[in-house]
PDB file of C-alpha atoms in Angstrom:
ATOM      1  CA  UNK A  57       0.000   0.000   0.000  1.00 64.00           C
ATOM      2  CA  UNK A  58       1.489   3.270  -0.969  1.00 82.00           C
ATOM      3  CA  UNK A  59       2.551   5.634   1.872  1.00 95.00           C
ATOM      4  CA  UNK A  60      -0.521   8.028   2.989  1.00 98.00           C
ATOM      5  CA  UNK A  61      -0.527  11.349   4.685  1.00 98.00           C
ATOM      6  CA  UNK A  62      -3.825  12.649   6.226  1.00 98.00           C
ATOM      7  CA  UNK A  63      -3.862  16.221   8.127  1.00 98.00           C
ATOM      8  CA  UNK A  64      -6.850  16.574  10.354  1.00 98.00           C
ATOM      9  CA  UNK A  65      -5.539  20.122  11.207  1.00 96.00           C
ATOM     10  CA  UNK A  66      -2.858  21.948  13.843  1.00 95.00           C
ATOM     11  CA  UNK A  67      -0.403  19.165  14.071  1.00 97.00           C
ATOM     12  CA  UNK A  68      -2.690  15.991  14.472  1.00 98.00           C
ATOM     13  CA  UNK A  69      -1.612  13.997  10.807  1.00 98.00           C
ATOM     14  CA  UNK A  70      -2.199  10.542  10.287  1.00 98.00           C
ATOM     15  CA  UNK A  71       0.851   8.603   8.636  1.00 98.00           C
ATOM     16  CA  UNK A  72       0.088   5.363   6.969  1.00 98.00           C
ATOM     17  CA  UNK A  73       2.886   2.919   5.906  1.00 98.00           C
ATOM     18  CA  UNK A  74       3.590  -0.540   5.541  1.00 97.00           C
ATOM     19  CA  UNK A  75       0.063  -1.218   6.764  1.00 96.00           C
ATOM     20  CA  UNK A  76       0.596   0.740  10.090  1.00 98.00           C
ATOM     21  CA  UNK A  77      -1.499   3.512  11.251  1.00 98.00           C
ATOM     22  CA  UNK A  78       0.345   6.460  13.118  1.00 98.00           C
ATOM     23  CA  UNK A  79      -1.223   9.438  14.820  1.00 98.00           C
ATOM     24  CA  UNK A  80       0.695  12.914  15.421  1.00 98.00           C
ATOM     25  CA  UNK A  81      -0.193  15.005  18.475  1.00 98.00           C
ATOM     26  CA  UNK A  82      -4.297  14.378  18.525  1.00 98.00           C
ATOM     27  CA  UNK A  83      -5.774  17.230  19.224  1.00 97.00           C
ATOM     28  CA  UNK A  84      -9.553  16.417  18.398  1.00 96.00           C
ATOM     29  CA  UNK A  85     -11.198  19.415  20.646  1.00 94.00           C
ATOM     30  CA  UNK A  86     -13.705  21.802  18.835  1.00 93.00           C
ATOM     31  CA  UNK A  87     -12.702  24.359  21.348  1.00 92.00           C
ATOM     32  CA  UNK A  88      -9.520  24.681  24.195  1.00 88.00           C
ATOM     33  CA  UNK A  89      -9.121  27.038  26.788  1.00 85.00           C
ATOM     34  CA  UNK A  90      -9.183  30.881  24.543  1.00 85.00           C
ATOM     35  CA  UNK A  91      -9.247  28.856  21.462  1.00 88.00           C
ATOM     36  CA  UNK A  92     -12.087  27.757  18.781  1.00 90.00           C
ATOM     37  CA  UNK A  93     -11.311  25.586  15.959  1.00 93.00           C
ATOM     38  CA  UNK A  94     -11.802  28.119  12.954  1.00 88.00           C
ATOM     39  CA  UNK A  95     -11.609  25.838  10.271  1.00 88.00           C
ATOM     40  CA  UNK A  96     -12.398  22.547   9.422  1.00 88.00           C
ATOM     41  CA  UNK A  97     -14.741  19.781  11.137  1.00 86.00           C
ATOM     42  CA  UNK A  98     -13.580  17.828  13.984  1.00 87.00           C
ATOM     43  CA  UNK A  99     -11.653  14.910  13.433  1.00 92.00           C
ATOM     44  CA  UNK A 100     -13.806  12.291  12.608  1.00 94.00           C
ATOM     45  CA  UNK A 101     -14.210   9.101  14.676  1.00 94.00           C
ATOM     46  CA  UNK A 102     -11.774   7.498  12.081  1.00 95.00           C
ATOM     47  CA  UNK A 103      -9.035   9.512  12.868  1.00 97.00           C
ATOM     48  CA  UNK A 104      -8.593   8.511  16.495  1.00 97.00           C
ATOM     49  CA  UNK A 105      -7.640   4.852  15.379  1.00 97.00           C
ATOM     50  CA  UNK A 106      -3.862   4.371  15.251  1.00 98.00           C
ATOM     51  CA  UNK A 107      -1.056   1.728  15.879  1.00 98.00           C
ATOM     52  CA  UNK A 108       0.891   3.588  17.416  1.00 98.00           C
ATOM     53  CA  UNK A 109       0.572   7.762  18.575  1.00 98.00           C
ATOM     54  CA  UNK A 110       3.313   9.925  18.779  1.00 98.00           C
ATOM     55  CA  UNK A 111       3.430  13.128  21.293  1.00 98.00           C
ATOM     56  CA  UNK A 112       5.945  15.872  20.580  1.00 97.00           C
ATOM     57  CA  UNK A 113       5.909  18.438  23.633  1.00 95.00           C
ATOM     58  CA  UNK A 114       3.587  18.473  26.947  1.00 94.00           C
ATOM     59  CA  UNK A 115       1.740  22.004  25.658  1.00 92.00           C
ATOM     60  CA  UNK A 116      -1.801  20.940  25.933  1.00 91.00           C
ATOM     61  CA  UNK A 117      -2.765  21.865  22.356  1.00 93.00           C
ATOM     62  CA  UNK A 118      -0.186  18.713  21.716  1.00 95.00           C
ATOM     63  CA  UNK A 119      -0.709  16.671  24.601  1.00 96.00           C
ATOM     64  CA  UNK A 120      -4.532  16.338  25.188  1.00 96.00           C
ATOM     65  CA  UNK A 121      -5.678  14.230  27.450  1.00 97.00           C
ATOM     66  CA  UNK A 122      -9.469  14.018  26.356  1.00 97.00           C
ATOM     67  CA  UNK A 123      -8.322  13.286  22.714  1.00 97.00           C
ATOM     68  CA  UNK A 124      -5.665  10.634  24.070  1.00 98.00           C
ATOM     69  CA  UNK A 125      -8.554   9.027  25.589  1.00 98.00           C
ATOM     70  CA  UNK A 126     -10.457   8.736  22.528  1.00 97.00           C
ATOM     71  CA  UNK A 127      -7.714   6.177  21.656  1.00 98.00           C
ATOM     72  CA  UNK A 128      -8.236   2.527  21.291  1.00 97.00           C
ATOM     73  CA  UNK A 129      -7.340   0.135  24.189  1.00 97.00           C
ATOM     74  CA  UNK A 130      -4.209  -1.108  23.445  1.00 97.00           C
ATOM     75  CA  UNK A 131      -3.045   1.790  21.152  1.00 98.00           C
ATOM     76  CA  UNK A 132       0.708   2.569  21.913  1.00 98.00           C
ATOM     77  CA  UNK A 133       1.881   5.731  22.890  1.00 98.00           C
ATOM     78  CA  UNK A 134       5.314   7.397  22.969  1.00 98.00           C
ATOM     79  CA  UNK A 135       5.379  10.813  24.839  1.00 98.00           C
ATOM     80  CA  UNK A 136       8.432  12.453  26.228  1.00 97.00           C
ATOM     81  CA  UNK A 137      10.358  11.216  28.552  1.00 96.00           C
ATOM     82  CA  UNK A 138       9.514  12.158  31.889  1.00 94.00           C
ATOM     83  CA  UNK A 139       5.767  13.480  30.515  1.00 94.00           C
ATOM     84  CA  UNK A 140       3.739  11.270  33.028  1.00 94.00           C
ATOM     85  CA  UNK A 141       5.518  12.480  36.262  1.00 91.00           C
ATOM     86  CA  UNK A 142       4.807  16.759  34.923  1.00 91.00           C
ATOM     87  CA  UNK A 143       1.265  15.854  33.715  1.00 92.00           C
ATOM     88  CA  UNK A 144      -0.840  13.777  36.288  1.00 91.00           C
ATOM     89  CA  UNK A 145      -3.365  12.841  33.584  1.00 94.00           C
ATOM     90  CA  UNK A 146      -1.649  10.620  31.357  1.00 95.00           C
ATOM     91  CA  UNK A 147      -1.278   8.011  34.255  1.00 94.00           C
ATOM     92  CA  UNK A 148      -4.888   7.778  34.195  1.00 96.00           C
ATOM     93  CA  UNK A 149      -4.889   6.564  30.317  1.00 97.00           C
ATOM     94  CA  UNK A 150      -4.669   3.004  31.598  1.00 97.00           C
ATOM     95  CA  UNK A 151      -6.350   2.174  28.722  1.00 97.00           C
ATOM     96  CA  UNK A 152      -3.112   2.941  26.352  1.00 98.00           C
ATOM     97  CA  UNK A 153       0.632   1.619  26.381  1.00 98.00           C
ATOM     98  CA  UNK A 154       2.490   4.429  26.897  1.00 98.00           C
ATOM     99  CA  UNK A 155       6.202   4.468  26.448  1.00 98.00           C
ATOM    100  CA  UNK A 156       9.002   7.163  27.481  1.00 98.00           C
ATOM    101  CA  UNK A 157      11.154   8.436  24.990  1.00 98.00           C
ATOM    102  CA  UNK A 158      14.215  10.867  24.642  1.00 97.00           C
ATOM    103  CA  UNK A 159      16.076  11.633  21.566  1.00 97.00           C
ATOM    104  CA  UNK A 160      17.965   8.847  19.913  1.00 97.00           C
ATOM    105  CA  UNK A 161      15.110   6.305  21.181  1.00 98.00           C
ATOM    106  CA  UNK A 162      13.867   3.578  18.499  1.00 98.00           C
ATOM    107  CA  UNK A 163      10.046   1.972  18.834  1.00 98.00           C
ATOM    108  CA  UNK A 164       9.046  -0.526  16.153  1.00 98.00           C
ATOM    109  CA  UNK A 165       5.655  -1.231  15.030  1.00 97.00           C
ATOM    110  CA  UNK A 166       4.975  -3.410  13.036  1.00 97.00           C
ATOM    111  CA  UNK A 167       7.555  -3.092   9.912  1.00 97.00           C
ATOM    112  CA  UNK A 168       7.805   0.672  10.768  1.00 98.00           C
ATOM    113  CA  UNK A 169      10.967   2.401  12.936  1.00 98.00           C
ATOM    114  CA  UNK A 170      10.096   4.945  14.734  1.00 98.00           C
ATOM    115  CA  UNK A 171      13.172   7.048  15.851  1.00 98.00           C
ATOM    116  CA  UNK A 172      13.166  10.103  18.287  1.00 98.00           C
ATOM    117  CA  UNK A 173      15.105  13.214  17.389  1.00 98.00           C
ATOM    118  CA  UNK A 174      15.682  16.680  19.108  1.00 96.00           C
ATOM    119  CA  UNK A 175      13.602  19.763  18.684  1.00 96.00           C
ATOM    120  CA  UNK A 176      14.220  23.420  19.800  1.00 93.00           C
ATOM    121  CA  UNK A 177      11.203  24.220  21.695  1.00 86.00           C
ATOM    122  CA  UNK A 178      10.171  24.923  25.257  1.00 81.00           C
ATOM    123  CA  UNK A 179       8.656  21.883  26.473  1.00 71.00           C
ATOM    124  CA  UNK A 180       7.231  22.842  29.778  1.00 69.00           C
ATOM    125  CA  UNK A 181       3.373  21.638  30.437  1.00 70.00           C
ATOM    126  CA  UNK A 182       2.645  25.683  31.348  1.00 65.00           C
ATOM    127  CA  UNK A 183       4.577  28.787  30.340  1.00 58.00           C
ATOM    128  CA  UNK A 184       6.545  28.801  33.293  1.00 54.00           C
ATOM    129  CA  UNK A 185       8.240  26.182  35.923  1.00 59.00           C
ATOM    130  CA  UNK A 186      10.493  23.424  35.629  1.00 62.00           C
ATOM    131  CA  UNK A 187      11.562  21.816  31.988  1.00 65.00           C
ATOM    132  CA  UNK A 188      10.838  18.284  32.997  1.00 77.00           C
ATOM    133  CA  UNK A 189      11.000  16.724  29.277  1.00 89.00           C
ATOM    134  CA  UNK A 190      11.723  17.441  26.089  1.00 92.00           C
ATOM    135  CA  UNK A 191      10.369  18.272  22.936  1.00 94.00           C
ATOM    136  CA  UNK A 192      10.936  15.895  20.606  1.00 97.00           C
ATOM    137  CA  UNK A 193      10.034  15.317  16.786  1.00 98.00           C
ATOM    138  CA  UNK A 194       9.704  12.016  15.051  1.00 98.00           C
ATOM    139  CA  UNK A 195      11.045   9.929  12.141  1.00 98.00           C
ATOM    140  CA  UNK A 196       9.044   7.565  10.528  1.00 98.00           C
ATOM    141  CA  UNK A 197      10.915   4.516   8.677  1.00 98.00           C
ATOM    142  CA  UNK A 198       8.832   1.991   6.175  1.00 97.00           C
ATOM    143  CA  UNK A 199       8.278   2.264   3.009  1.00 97.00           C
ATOM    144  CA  UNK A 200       9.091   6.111   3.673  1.00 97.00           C
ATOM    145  CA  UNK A 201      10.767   7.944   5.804  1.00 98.00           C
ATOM    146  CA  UNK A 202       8.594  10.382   7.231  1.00 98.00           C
ATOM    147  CA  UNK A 203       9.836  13.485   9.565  1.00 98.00           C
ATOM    148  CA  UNK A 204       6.982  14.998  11.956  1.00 98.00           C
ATOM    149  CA  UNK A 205       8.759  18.088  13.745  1.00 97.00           C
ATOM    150  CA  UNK A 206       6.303  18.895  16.539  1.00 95.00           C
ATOM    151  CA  UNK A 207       7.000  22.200  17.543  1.00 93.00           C
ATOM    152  CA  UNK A 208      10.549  23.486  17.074  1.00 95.00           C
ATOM    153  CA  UNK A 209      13.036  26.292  15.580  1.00 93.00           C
ATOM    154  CA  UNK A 210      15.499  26.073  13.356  1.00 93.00           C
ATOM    155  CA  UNK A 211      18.777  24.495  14.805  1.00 92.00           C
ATOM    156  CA  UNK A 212      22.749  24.154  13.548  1.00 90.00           C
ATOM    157  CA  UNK A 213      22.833  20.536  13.580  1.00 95.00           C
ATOM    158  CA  UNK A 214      19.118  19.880  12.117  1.00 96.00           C
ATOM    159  CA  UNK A 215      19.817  18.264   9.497  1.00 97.00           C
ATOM    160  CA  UNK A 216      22.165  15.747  10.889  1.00 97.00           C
ATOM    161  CA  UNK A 217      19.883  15.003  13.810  1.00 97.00           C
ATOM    162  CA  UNK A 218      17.022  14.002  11.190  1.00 98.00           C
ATOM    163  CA  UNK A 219      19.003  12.450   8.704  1.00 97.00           C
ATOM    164  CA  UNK A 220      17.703  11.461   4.810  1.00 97.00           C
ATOM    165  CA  UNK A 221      14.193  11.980   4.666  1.00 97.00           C
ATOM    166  CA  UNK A 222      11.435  11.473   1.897  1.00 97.00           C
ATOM    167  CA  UNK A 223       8.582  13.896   3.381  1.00 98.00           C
ATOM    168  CA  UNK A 224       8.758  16.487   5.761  1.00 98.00           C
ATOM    169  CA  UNK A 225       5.475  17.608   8.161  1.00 98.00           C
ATOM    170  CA  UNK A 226       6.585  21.207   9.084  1.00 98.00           C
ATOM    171  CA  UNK A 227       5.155  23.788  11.265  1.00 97.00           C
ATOM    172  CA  UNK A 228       4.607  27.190   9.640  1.00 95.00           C
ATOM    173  CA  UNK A 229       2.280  29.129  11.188  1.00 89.00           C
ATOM    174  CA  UNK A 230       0.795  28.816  15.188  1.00 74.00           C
ATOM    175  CA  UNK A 231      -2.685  29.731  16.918  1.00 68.00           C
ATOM    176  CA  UNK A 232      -1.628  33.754  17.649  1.00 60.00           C
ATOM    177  CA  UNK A 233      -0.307  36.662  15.824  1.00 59.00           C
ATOM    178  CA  UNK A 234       3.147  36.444  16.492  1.00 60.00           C
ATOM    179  CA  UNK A 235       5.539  33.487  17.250  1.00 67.00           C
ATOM    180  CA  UNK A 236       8.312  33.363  19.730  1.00 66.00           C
ATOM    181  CA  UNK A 237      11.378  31.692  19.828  1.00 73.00           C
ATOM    182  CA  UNK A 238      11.323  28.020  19.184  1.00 75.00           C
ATOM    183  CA  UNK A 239       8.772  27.863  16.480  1.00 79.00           C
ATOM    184  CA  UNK A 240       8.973  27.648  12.719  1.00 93.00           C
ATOM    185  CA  UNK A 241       6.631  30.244  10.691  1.00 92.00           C
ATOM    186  CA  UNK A 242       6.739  29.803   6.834  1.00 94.00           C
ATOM    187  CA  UNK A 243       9.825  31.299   6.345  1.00 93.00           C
ATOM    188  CA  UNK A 244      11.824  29.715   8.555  1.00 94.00           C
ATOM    189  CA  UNK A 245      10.179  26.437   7.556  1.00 96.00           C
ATOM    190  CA  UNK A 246      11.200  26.965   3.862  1.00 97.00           C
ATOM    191  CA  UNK A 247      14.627  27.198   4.931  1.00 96.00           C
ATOM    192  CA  UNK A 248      14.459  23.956   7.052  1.00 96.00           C
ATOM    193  CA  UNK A 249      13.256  22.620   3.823  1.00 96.00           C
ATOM    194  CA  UNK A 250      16.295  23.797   2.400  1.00 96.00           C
ATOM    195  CA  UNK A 251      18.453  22.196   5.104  1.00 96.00           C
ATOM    196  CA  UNK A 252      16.526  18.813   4.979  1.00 97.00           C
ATOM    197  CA  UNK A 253      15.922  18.298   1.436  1.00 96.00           C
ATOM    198  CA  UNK A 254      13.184  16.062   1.367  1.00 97.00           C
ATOM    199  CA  UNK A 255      10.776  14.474  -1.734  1.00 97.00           C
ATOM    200  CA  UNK A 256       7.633  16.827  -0.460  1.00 97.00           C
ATOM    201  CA  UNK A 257       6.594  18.303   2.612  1.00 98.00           C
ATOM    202  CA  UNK A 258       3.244  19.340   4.024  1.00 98.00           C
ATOM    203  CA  UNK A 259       2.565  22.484   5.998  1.00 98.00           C
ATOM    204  CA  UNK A 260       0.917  21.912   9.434  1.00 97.00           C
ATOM    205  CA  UNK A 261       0.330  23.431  12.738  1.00 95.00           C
ATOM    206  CA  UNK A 262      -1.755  26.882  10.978  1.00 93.00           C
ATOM    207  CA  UNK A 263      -5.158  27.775   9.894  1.00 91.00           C
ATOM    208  CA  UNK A 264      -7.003  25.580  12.507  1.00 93.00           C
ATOM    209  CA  UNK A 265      -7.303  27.236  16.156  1.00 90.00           C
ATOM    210  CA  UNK A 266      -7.398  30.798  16.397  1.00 86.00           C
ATOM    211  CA  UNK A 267      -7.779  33.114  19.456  1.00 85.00           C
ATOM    212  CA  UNK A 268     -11.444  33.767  20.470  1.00 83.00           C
ATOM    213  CA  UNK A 269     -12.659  37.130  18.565  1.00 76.00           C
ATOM    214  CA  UNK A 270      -9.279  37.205  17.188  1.00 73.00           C
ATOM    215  CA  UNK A 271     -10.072  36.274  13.662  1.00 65.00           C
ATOM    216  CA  UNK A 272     -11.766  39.534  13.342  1.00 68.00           C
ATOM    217  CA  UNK A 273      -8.980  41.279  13.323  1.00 66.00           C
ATOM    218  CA  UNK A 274      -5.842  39.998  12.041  1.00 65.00           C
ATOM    219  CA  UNK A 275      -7.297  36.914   9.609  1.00 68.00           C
ATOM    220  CA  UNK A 276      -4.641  37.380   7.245  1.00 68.00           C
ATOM    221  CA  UNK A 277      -1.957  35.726   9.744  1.00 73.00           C
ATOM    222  CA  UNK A 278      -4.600  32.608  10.375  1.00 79.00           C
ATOM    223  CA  UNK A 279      -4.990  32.199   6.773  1.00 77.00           C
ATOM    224  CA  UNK A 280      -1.513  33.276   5.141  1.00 88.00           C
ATOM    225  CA  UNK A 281       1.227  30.927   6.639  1.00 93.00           C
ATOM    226  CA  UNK A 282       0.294  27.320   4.357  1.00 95.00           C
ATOM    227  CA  UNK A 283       0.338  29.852   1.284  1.00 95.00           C
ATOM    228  CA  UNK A 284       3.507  31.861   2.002  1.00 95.00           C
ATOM    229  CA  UNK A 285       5.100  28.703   2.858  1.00 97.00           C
ATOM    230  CA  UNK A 286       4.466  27.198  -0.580  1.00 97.00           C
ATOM    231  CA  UNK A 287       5.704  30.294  -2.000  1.00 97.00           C
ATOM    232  CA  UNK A 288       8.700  30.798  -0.253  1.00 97.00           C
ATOM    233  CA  UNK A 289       9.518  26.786  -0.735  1.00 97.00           C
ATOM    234  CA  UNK A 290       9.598  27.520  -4.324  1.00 97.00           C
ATOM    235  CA  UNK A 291      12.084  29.993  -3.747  1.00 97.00           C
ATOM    236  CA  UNK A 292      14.359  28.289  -1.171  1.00 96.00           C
ATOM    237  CA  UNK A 293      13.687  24.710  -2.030  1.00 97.00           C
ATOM    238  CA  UNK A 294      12.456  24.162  -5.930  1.00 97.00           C
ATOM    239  CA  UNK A 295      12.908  20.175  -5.893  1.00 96.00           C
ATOM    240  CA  UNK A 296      10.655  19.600  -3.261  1.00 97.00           C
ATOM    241  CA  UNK A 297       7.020  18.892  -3.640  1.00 97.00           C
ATOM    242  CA  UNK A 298       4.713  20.794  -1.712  1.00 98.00           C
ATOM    243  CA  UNK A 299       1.192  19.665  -0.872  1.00 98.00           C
ATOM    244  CA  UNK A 300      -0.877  22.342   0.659  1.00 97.00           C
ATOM    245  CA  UNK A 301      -3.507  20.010   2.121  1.00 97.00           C
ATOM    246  CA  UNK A 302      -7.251  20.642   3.065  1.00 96.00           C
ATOM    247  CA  UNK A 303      -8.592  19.302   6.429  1.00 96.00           C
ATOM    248  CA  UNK A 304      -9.243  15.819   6.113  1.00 97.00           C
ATOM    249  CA  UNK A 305      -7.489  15.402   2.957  1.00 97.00           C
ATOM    250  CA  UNK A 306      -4.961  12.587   1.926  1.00 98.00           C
ATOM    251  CA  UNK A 307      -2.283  12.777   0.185  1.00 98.00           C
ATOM    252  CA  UNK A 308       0.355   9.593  -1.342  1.00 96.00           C
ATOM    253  CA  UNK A 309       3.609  11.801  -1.734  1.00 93.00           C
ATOM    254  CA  UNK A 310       6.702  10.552  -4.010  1.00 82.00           C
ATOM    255  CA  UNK A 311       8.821   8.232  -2.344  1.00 77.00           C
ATOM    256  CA  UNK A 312      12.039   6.976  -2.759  1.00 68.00           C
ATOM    257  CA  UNK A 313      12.298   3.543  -4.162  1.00 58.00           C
TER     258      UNK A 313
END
């Protein structure tokens, strides 16, 4: 079966390969905390089946604990290591196998490797106290090879830490007006696409949650980052493919064979 990439929207993407099912960050929630999904349905019921899940960072709008307990009994779950000791609730998903990781960490499912690399982000569960784990992105191995960032800046040694990799899910855009340190917007993304030099990439983590009553008056930085993205990717990174996807909509990108 070809390899399959579904975004749902924000950074929840499902990854098919090798007949394995893998979830990124669910975050099913029509509304959390100040913000309201602004575009797109819900994740249907579909979407919360999965092999295996894969957690980036403890922020909530990546770790959610009501979405994680839509999960299957049985589903496995790799979170950061040291996640379950700074969030209480994840000990209560009894129902799920959760596993620790760091960076460097392999998980196999199935015929698919799952390896753990570094991120530049600040992982803390609230904007301030102790950094108990870190943020982490993922590489999927199977047919493809498959890099889900998380959350995460640019960083010297970025490419080395990811390695060779066919498709790239990058962040480009965020849920407020401005972005601090530690996140990609779509022009730092294109140049990690430079860096990485993948097959294709799809933008992610934009155009989904917005601020309550903030849509009303700066829409254009909701709407713009997936579209300045694929125009600065152009620019920085001509061989790659870019799919600009649609929530709920699948796409089978190029893969090395």
């Amino acid at each position: 079966m070809p390899v399959e990439i579904t975004w749902w929207g924000h950074a929840t993407c499902t990854i098919t390969d090798s007949n394995m099912r893998l979830l990124t960050d669910p975050l099913f929630a029509s509304r959390l905390a100040h913000l309201r999904r602004r575009r797109g349905a819900p994740p249907p019921e579909e979407a919360a089946r999965a092999d295996l899940a894969l957690v980036s960072h403890l922020h909530s709008d990546h770790l959610h604990i009501p979405s994680l307990a839509r999960l299957a009994p049985g589903t496995r779950l790799l979170v950061p290591r040291g996640a379950p000791r700074a969030v209480p609730g994840l000990r209560r998903l009894t129902h799920l196998h959760v596993s620790e990781v760091a960076p460097g960490d392999e998980t196999t499912v199935g015929d698919v490797r799952v390896r753990a690399v570094p991120a530049r982000h600040d992982g803390r569960r609230l904007p301030v106290g102790p950094q108990r784990a870190p943020a982490l992105g993922y590489v999927v191995e199977g047919e493809a090879r498959t890099y889900f960032a998380g959350d995460t800046g640019l960083f010297e040694s970025m490419a080395k830490e990811v390695g060779p990799v066919d498709v790239a899910l990058l962040p480009v855009g965020g849920w407020g007006p401005y972005l601090g340190e530690g996140h990609l917007d779509a022009g730092r993304a294109a140049q990690a696409l430079a860096l990485l030099g993948p097959r294709s990439a799809i933008p992610v983590h934009y155009g989904t949650y917005w601020p309550i009553g903030m849509d009303a008056v700066r829409p254009h930085e909701f709407h713009a980052p997936g579209d300045e993205f694929v125009r600065l990717a152009a620019e920085r990174a001509p061989q790659v493919a870019v799919h600009k996807l649609l929530h709920g909509q699948s796409v089978r990108p190029e893969v090395a064979r």
